[in-house]
PDB file of C-alpha atoms in Angstrom:
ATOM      1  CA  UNK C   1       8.360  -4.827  11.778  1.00  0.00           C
ATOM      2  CA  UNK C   2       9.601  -8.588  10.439  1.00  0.00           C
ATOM      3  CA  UNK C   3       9.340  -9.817   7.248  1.00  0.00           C
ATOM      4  CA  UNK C   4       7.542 -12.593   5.888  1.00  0.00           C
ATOM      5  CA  UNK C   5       9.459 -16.307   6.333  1.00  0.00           C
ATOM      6  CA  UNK C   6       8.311 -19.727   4.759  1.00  0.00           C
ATOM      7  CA  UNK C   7       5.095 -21.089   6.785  1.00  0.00           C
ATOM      8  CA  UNK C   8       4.263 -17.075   7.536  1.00  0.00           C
ATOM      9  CA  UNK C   9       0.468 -16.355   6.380  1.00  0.00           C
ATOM     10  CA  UNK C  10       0.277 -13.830   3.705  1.00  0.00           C
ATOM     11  CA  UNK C  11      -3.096 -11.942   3.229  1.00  0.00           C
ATOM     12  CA  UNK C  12      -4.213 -11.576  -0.522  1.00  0.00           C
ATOM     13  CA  UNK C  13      -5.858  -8.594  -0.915  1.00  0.00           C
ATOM     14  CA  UNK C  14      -6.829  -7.035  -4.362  1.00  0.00           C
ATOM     15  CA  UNK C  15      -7.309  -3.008  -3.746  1.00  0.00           C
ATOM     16  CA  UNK C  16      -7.706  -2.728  -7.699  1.00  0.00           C
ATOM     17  CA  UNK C  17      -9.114  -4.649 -10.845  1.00  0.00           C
ATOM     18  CA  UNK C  18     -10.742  -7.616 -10.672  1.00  0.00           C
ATOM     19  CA  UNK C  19      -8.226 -10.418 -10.982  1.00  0.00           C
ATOM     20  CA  UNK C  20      -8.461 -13.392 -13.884  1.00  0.00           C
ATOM     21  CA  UNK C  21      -9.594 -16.552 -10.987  1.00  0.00           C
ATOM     22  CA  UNK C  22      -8.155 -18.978 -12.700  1.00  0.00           C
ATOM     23  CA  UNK C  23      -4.853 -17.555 -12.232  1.00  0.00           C
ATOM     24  CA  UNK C  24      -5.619 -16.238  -8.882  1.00  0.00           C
ATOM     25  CA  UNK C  25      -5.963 -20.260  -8.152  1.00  0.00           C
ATOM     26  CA  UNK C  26      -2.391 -20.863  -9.855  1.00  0.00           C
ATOM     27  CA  UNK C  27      -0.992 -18.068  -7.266  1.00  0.00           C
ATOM     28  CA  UNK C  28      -2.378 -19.750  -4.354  1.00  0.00           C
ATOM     29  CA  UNK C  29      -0.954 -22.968  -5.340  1.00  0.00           C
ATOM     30  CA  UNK C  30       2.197 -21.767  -6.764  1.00  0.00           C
ATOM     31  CA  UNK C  31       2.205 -19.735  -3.285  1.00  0.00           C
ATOM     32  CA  UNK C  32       1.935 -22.799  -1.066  1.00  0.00           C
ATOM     33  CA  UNK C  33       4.473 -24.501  -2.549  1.00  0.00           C
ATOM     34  CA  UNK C  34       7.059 -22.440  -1.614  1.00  0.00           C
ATOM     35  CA  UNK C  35       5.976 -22.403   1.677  1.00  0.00           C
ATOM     36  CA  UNK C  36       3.675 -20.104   2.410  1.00  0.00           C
ATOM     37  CA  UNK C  37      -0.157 -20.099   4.306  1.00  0.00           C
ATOM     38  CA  UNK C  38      -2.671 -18.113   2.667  1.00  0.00           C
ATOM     39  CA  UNK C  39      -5.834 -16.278   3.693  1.00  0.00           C
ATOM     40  CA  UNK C  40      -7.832 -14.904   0.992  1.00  0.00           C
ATOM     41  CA  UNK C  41      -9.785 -11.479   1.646  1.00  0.00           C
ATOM     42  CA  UNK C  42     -13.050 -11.852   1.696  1.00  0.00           C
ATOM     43  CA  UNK C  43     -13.922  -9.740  -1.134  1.00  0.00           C
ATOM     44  CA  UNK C  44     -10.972 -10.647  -3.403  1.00  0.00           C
ATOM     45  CA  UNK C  45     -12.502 -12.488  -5.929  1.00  0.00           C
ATOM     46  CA  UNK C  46     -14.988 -10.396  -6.371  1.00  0.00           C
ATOM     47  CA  UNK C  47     -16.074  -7.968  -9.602  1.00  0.00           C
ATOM     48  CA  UNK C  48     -17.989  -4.576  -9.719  1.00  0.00           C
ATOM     49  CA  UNK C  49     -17.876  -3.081 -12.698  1.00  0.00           C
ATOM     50  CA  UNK C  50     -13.804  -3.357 -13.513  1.00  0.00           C
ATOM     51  CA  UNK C  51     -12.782  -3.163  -9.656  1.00  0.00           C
ATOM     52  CA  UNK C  52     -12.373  -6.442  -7.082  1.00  0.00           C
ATOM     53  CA  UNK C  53     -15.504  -5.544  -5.584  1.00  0.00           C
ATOM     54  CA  UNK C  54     -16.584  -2.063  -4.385  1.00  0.00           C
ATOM     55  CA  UNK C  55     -14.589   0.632  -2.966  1.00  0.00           C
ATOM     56  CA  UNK C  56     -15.993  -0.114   0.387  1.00  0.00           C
ATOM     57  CA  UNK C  57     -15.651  -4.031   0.280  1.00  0.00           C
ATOM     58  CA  UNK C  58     -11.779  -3.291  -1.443  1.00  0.00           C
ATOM     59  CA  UNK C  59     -10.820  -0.835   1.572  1.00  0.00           C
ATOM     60  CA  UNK C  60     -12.552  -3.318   4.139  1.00  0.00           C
ATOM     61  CA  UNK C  61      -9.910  -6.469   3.028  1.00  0.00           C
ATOM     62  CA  UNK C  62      -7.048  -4.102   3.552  1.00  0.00           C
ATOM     63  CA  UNK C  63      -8.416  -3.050   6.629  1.00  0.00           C
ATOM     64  CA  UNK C  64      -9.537  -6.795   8.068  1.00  0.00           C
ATOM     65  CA  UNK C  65      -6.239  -8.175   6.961  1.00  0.00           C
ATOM     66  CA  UNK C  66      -3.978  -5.443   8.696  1.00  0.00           C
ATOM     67  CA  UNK C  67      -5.857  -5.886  11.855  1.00  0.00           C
ATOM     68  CA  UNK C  68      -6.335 -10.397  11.572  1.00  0.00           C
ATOM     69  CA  UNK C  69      -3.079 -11.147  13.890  1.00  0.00           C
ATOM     70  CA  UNK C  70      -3.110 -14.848  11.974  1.00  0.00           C
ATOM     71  CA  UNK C  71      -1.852 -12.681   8.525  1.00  0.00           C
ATOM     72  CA  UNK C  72       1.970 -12.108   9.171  1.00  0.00           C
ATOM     73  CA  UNK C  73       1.625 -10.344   5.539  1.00  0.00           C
ATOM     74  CA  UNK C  74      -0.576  -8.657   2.977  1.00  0.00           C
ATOM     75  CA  UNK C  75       0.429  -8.681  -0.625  1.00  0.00           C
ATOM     76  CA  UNK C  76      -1.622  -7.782  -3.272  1.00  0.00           C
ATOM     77  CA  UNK C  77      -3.109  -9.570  -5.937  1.00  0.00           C
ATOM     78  CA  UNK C  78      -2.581  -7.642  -8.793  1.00  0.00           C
ATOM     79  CA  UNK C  79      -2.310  -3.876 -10.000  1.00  0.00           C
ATOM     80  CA  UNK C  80      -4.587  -1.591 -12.886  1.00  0.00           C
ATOM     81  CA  UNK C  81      -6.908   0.782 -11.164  1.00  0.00           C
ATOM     82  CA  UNK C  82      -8.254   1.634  -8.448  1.00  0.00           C
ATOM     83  CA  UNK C  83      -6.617   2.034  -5.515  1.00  0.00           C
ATOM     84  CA  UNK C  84      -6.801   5.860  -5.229  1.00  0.00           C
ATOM     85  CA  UNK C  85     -10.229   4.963  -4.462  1.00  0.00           C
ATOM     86  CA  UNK C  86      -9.579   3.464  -1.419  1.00  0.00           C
ATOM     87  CA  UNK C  87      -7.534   6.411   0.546  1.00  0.00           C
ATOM     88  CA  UNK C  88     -10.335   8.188   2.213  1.00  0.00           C
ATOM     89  CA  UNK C  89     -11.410   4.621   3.357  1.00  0.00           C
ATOM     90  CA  UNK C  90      -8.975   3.027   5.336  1.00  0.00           C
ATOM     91  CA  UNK C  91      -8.485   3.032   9.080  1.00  0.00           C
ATOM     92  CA  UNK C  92      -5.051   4.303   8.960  1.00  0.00           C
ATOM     93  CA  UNK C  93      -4.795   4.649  13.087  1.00  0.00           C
ATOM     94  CA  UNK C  94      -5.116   1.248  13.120  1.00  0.00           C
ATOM     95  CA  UNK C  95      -2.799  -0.062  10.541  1.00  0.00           C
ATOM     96  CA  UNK C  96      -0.542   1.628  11.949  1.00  0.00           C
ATOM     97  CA  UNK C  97      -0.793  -0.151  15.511  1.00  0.00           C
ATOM     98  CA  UNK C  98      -0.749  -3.715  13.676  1.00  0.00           C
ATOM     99  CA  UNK C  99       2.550  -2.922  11.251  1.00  0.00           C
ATOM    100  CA  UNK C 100       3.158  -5.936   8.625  1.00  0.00           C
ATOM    101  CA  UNK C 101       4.915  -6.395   4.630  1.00  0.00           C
ATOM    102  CA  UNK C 102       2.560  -4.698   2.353  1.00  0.00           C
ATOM    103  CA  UNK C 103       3.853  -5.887  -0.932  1.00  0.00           C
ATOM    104  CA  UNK C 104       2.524  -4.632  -4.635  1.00  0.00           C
ATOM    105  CA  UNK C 105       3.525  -2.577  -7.329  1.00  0.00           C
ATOM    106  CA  UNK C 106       2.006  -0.594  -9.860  1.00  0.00           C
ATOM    107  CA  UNK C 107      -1.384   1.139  -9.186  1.00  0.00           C
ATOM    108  CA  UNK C 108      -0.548   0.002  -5.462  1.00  0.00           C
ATOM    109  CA  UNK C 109       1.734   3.088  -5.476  1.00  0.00           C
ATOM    110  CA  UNK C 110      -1.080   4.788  -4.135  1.00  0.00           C
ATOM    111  CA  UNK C 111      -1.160   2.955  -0.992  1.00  0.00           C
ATOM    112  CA  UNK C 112       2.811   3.030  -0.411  1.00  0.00           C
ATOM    113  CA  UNK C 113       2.406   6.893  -0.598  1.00  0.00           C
ATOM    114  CA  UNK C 114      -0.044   6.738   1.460  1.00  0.00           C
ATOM    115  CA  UNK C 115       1.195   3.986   4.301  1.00  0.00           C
ATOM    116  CA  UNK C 116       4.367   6.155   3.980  1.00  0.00           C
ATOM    117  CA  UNK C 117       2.718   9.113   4.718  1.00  0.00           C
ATOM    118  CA  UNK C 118       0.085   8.344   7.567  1.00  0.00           C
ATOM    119  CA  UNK C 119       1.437   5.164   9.276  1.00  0.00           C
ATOM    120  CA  UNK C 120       5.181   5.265   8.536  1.00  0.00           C
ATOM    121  CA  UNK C 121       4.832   1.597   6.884  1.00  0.00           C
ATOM    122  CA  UNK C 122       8.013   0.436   5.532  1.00  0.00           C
ATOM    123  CA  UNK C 123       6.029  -1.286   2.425  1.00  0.00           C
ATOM    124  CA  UNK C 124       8.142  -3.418  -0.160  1.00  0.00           C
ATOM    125  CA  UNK C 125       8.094  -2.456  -4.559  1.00  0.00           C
ATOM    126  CA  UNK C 126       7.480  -6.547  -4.763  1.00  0.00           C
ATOM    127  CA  UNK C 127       5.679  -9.082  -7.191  1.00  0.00           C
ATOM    128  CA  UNK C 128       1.953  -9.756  -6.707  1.00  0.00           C
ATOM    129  CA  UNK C 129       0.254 -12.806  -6.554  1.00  0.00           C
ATOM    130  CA  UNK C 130      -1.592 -12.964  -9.715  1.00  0.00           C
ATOM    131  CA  UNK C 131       0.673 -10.865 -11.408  1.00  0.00           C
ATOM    132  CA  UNK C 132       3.883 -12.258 -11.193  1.00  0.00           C
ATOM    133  CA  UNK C 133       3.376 -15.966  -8.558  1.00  0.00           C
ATOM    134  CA  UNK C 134       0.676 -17.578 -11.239  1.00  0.00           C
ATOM    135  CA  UNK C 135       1.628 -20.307 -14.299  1.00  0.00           C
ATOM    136  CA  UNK C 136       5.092 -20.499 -14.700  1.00  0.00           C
ATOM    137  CA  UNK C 137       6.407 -17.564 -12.580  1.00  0.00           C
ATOM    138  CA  UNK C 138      10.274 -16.515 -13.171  1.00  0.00           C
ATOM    139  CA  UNK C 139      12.672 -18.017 -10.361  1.00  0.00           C
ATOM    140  CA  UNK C 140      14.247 -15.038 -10.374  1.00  0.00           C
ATOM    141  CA  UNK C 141      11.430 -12.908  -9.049  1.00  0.00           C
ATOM    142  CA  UNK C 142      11.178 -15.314  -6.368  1.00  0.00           C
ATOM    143  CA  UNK C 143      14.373 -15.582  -5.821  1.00  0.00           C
ATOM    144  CA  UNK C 144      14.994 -12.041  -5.257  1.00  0.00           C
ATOM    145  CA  UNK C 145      12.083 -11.566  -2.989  1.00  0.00           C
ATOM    146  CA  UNK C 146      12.708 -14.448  -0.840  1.00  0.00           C
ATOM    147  CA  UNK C 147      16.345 -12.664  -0.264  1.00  0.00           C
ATOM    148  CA  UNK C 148      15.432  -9.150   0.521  1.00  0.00           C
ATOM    149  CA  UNK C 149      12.611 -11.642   2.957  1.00  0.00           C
ATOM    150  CA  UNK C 150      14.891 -13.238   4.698  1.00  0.00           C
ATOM    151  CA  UNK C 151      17.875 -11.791   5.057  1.00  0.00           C
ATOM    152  CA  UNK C 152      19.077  -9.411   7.632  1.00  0.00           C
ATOM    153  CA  UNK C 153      22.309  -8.275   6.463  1.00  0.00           C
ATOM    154  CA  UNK C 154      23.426  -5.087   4.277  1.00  0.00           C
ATOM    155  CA  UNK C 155      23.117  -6.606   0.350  1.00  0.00           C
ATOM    156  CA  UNK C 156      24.033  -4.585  -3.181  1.00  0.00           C
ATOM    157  CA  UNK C 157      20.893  -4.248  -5.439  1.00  0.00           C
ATOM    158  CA  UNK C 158      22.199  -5.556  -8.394  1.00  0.00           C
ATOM    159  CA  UNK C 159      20.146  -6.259 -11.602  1.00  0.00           C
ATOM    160  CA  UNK C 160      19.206  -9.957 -13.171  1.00  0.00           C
ATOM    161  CA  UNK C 161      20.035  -9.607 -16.771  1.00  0.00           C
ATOM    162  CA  UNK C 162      21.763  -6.509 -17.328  1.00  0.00           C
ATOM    163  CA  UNK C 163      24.061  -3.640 -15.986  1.00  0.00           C
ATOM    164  CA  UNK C 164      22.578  -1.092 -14.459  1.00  0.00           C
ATOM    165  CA  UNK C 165      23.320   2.414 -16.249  1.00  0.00           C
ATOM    166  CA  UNK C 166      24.621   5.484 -14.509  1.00  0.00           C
ATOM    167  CA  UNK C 167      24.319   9.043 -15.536  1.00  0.00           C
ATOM    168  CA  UNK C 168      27.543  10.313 -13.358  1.00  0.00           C
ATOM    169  CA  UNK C 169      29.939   9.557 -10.852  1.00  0.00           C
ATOM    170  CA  UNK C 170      27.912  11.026  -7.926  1.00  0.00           C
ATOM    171  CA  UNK C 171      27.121   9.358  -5.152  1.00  0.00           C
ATOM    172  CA  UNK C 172      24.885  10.174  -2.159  1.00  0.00           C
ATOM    173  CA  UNK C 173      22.243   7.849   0.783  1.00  0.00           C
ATOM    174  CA  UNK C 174      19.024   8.421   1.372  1.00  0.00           C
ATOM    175  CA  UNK C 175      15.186   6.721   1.992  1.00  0.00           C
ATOM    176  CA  UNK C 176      14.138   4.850  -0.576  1.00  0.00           C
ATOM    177  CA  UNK C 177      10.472   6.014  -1.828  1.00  0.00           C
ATOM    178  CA  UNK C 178       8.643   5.969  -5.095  1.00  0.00           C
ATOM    179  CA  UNK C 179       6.477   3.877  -7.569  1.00  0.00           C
ATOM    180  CA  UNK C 180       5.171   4.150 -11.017  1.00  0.00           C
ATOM    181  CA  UNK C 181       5.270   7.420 -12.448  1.00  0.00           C
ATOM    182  CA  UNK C 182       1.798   7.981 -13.227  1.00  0.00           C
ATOM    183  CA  UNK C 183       0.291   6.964 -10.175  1.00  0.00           C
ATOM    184  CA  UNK C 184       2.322   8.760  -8.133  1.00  0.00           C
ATOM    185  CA  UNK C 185       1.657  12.364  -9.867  1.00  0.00           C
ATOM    186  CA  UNK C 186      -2.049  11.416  -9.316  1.00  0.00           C
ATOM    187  CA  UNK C 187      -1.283  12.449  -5.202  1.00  0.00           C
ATOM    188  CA  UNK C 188       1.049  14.796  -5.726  1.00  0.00           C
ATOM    189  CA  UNK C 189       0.565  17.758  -3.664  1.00  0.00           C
ATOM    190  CA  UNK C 190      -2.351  15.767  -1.771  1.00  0.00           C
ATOM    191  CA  UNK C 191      -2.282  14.601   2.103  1.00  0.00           C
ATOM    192  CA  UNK C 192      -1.076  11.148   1.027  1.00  0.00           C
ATOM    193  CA  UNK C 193       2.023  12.568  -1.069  1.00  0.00           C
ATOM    194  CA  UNK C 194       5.382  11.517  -0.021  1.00  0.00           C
ATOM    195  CA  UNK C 195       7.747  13.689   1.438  1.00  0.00           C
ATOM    196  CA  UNK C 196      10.462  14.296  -0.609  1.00  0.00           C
ATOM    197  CA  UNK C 197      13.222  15.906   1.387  1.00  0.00           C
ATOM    198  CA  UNK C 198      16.634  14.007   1.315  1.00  0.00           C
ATOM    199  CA  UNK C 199      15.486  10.759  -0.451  1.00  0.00           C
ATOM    200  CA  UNK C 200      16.067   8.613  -3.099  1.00  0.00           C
ATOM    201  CA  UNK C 201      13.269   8.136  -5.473  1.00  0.00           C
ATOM    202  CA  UNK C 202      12.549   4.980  -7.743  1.00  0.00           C
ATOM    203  CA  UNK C 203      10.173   5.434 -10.923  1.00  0.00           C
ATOM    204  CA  UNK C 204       9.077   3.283 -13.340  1.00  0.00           C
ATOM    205  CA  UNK C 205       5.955   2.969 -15.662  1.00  0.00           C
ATOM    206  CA  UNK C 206       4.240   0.964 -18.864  1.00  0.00           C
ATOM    207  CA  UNK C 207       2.452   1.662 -21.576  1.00  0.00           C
ATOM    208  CA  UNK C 208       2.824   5.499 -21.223  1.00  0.00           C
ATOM    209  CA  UNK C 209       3.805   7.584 -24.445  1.00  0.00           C
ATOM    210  CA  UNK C 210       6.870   8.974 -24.064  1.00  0.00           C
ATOM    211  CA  UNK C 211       5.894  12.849 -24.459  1.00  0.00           C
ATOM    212  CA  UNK C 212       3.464  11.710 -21.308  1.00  0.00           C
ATOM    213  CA  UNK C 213       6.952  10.566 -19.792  1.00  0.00           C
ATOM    214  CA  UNK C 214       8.150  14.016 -20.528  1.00  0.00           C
ATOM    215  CA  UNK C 215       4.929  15.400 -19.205  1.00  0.00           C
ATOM    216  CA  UNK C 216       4.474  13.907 -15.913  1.00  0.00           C
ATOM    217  CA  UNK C 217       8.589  14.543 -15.321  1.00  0.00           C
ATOM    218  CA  UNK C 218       8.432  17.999 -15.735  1.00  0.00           C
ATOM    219  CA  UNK C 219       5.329  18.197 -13.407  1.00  0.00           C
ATOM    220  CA  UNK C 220       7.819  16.713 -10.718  1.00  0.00           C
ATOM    221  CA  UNK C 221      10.547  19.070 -11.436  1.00  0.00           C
ATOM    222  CA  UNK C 222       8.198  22.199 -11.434  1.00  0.00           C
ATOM    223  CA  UNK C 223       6.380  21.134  -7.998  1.00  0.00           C
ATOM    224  CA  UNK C 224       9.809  21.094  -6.852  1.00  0.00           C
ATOM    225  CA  UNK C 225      10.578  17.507  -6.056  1.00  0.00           C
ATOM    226  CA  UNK C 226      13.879  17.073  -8.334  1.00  0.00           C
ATOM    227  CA  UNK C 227      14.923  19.815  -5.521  1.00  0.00           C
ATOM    228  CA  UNK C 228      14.483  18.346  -2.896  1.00  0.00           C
ATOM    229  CA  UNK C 229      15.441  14.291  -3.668  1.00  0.00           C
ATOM    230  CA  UNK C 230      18.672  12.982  -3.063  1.00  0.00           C
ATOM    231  CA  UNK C 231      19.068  11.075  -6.120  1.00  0.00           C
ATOM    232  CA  UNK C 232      16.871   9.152  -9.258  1.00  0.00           C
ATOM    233  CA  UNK C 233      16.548   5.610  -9.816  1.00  0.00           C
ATOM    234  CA  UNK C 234      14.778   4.936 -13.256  1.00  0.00           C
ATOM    235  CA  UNK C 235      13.341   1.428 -13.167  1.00  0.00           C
ATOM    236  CA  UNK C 236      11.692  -0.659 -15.740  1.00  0.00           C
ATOM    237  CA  UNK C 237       9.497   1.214 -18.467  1.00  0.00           C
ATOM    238  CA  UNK C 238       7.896  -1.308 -20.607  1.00  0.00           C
ATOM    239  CA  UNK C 239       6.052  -0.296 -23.815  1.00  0.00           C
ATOM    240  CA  UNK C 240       6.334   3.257 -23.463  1.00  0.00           C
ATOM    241  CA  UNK C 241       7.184   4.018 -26.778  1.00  0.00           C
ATOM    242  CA  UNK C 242       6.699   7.478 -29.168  1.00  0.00           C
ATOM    243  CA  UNK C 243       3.055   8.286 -30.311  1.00  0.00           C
ATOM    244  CA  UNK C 244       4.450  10.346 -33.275  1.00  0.00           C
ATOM    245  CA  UNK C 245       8.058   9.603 -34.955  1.00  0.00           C
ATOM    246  CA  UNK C 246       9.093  13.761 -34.102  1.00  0.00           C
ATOM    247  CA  UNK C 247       8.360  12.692 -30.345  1.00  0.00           C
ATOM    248  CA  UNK C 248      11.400  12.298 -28.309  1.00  0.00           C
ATOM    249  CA  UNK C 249      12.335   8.247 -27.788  1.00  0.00           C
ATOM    250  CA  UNK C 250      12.531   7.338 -24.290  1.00  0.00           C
ATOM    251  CA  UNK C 251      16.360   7.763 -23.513  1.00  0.00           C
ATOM    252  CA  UNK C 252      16.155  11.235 -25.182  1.00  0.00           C
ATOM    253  CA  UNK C 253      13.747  12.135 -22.340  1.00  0.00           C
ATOM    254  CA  UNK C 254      15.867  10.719 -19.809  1.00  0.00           C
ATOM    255  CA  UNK C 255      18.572  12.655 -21.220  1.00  0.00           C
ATOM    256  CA  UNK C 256      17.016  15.837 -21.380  1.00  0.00           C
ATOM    257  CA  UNK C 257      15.912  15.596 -17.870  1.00  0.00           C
ATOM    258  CA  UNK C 258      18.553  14.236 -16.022  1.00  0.00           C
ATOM    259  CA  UNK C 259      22.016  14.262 -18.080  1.00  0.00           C
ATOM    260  CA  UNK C 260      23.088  17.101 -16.454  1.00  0.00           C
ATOM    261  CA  UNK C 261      21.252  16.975 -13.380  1.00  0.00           C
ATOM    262  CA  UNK C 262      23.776  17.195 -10.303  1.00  0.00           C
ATOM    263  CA  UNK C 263      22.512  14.521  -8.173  1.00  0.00           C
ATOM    264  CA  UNK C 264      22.544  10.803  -8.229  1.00  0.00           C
ATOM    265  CA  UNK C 265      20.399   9.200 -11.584  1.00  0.00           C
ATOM    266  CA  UNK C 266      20.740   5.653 -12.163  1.00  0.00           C
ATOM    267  CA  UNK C 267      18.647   4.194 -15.096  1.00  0.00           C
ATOM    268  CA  UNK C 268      17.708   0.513 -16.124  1.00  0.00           C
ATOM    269  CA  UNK C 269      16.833  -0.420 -12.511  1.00  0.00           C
ATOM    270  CA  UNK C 270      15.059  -3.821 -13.670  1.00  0.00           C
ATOM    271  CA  UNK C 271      11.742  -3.772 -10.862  1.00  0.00           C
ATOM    272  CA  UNK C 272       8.631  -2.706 -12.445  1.00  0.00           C
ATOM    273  CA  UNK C 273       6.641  -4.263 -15.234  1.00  0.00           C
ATOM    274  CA  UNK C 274       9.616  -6.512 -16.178  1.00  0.00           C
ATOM    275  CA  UNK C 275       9.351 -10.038 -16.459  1.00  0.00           C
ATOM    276  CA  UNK C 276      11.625 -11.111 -13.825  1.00  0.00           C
ATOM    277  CA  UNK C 277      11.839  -8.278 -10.992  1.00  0.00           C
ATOM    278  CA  UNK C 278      13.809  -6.839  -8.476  1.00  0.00           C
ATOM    279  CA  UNK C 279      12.080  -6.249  -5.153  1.00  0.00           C
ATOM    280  CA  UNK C 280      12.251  -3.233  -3.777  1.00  0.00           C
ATOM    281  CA  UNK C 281      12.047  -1.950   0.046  1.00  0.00           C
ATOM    282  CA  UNK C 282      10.394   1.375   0.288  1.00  0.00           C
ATOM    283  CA  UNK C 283      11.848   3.238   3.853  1.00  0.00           C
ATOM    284  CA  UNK C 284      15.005   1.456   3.557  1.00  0.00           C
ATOM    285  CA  UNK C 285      18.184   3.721   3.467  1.00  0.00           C
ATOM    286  CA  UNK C 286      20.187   2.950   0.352  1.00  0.00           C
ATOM    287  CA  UNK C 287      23.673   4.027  -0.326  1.00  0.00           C
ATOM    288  CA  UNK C 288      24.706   4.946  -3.714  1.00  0.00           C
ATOM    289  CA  UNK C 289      28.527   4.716  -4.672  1.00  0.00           C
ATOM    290  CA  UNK C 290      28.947   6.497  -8.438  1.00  0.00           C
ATOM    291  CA  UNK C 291      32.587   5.366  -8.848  1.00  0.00           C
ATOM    292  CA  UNK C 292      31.929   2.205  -7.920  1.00  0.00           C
ATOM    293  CA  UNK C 293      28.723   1.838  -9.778  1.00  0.00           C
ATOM    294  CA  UNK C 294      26.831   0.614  -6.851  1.00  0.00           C
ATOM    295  CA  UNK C 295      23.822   0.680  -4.867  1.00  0.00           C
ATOM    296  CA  UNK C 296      24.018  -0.511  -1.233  1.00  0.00           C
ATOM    297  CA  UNK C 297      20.698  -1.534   1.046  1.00  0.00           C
ATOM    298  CA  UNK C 298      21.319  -0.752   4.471  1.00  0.00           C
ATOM    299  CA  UNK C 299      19.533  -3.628   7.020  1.00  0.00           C
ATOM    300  CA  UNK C 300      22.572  -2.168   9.555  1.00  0.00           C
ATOM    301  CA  UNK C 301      22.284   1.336  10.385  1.00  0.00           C
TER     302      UNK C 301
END
């Protein structure tokens, strides 16, 4: 599968909530000037009830735009809810004869899990059009995506504005899967889960108290998934804060879940709700190096 380049066509697509137009304008524009076509789905500027348009009009852009051989790319327009919606609705068989960069983040976890799952689609953890490519956008997100775009080479996933954290000196490789933490438990155990076995898995998350945090965490270790991963990357978890002050803060949940946990955890990953992000590509093996504190994307197997 390639990757998007400048003058590539990238299909906006909005599986989710109904997106602000104004600023979907400002992403178009702000798009284009970088370089890119665009081809708007038909229904993405559309509104039923807090969704882009129905289910069936949602699933239908995904669906149009994977099989439309002028779209080299789809990327989404923005996250919130609503993609679960769409599994039971997309042509899957034929997404997966017409392969292209799926890029979102967010609620969109639902369809990496899925793509993963029943098309083997290499998707990308990468900033959405409305999201993070309207007003004044960060040059860093773009920066970062362009990169991981266009070049074919290994490259070290370093953060933008601080040091990533490490809970050991372990080190281990392994698939890159994951998303944000909510969504994902939402299809755990379902058809569209990921499988779990030998990989590394990213999580990140907003707005989520941080006894949920605790919550949804030990629901992964009891279905058995902390088992069966070969490391933890903890990305960017914005505003999720204690409900009551005898909660456990954030890093005390991270520490009681994974400070003496015997496989790769690295923490402070910044790709998630951040303001400038790191994007992320889901299916690509990554090497971790503990001593070195380093993480290694493999383009050269």
């Amino acid at each position: 599968m390639k990757k998007l380049k400048k003058g590539d066509t990238i299909g906006l697509v909005s599986p989710a909530n109904s997106v602000d137009l104004g600023k979907l304008k400002s992403a178009i524009e702000n798009l284009k000037s970088i370089g890119f076509k665009i081809k708007l789905g038909k229904n993405a500027d559309k509104s039923w009830y807090s969704f882009a348009g129905t289910d069936l009009e949602r699933a239908e852009d995904i669906n149009e735009l994977f099989k439309d051989d002028e779209v080299d790319g789809i990327m989404c327009v923005r996250g919130g809810y609503g993609a679960i919606r769409l599994l039971n609705l997309l042509d899957y068989e034929m997404i997966k004869n017409n392969l292209k960069p799926f890029i979102g983040y967010s609620d969109i976890t639902s369809l990496h899990m899925a793509f993963s799952k029943k098309c083997n689609l290499k998707t990308f953890h990468g900033p959405m059009a409305a999201s993070n490519f309207s007003g004044d956008y960060t040059k860093e997100t773009l920066n970062h995506f362009l990169k991981v775009m266009e070049t074919n080479d290994d490259y070290y996933l370093e953060n933008i504005s601080k040091e990533l954290g490490f809970y050991n000196k372990l080190s281990s490789k392994g698939e890159l899967i994951g998303g944000n933490l909510a969504v994902l438990i939402s299809s755990l155990g379902t058809e569209f889960d990921y499988d779990y076995f030998g990989k590394i898995l990213f999580l990140e998350d907003i707005g989520e108290s941080t006894y949920k945090i605790d919550r949804m965490l030990w629901q992964l270790k009891n279905f058995g998934v902390f088992d069966k991963v070969a490391a933890v990357i903890l990305g960017d978890f914005a505003n999720c804060e204690k409900s009551a002050e005898s909660d456990m803060s954030l890093k005390e949940v991270f520490d009681n879940h994974f400070k003496e946990f015997d496989k790769p955890v690295i923490f402070d990953l910044e790709s998630g709700h951040c303001n400038s992000m790191l994007t992320l590509e889901f299916g690509k093996i990554l090497e971790i190096d503990g001593d070195k504190r380093t993480i290694l994307v493999k383009n050269k197997i």
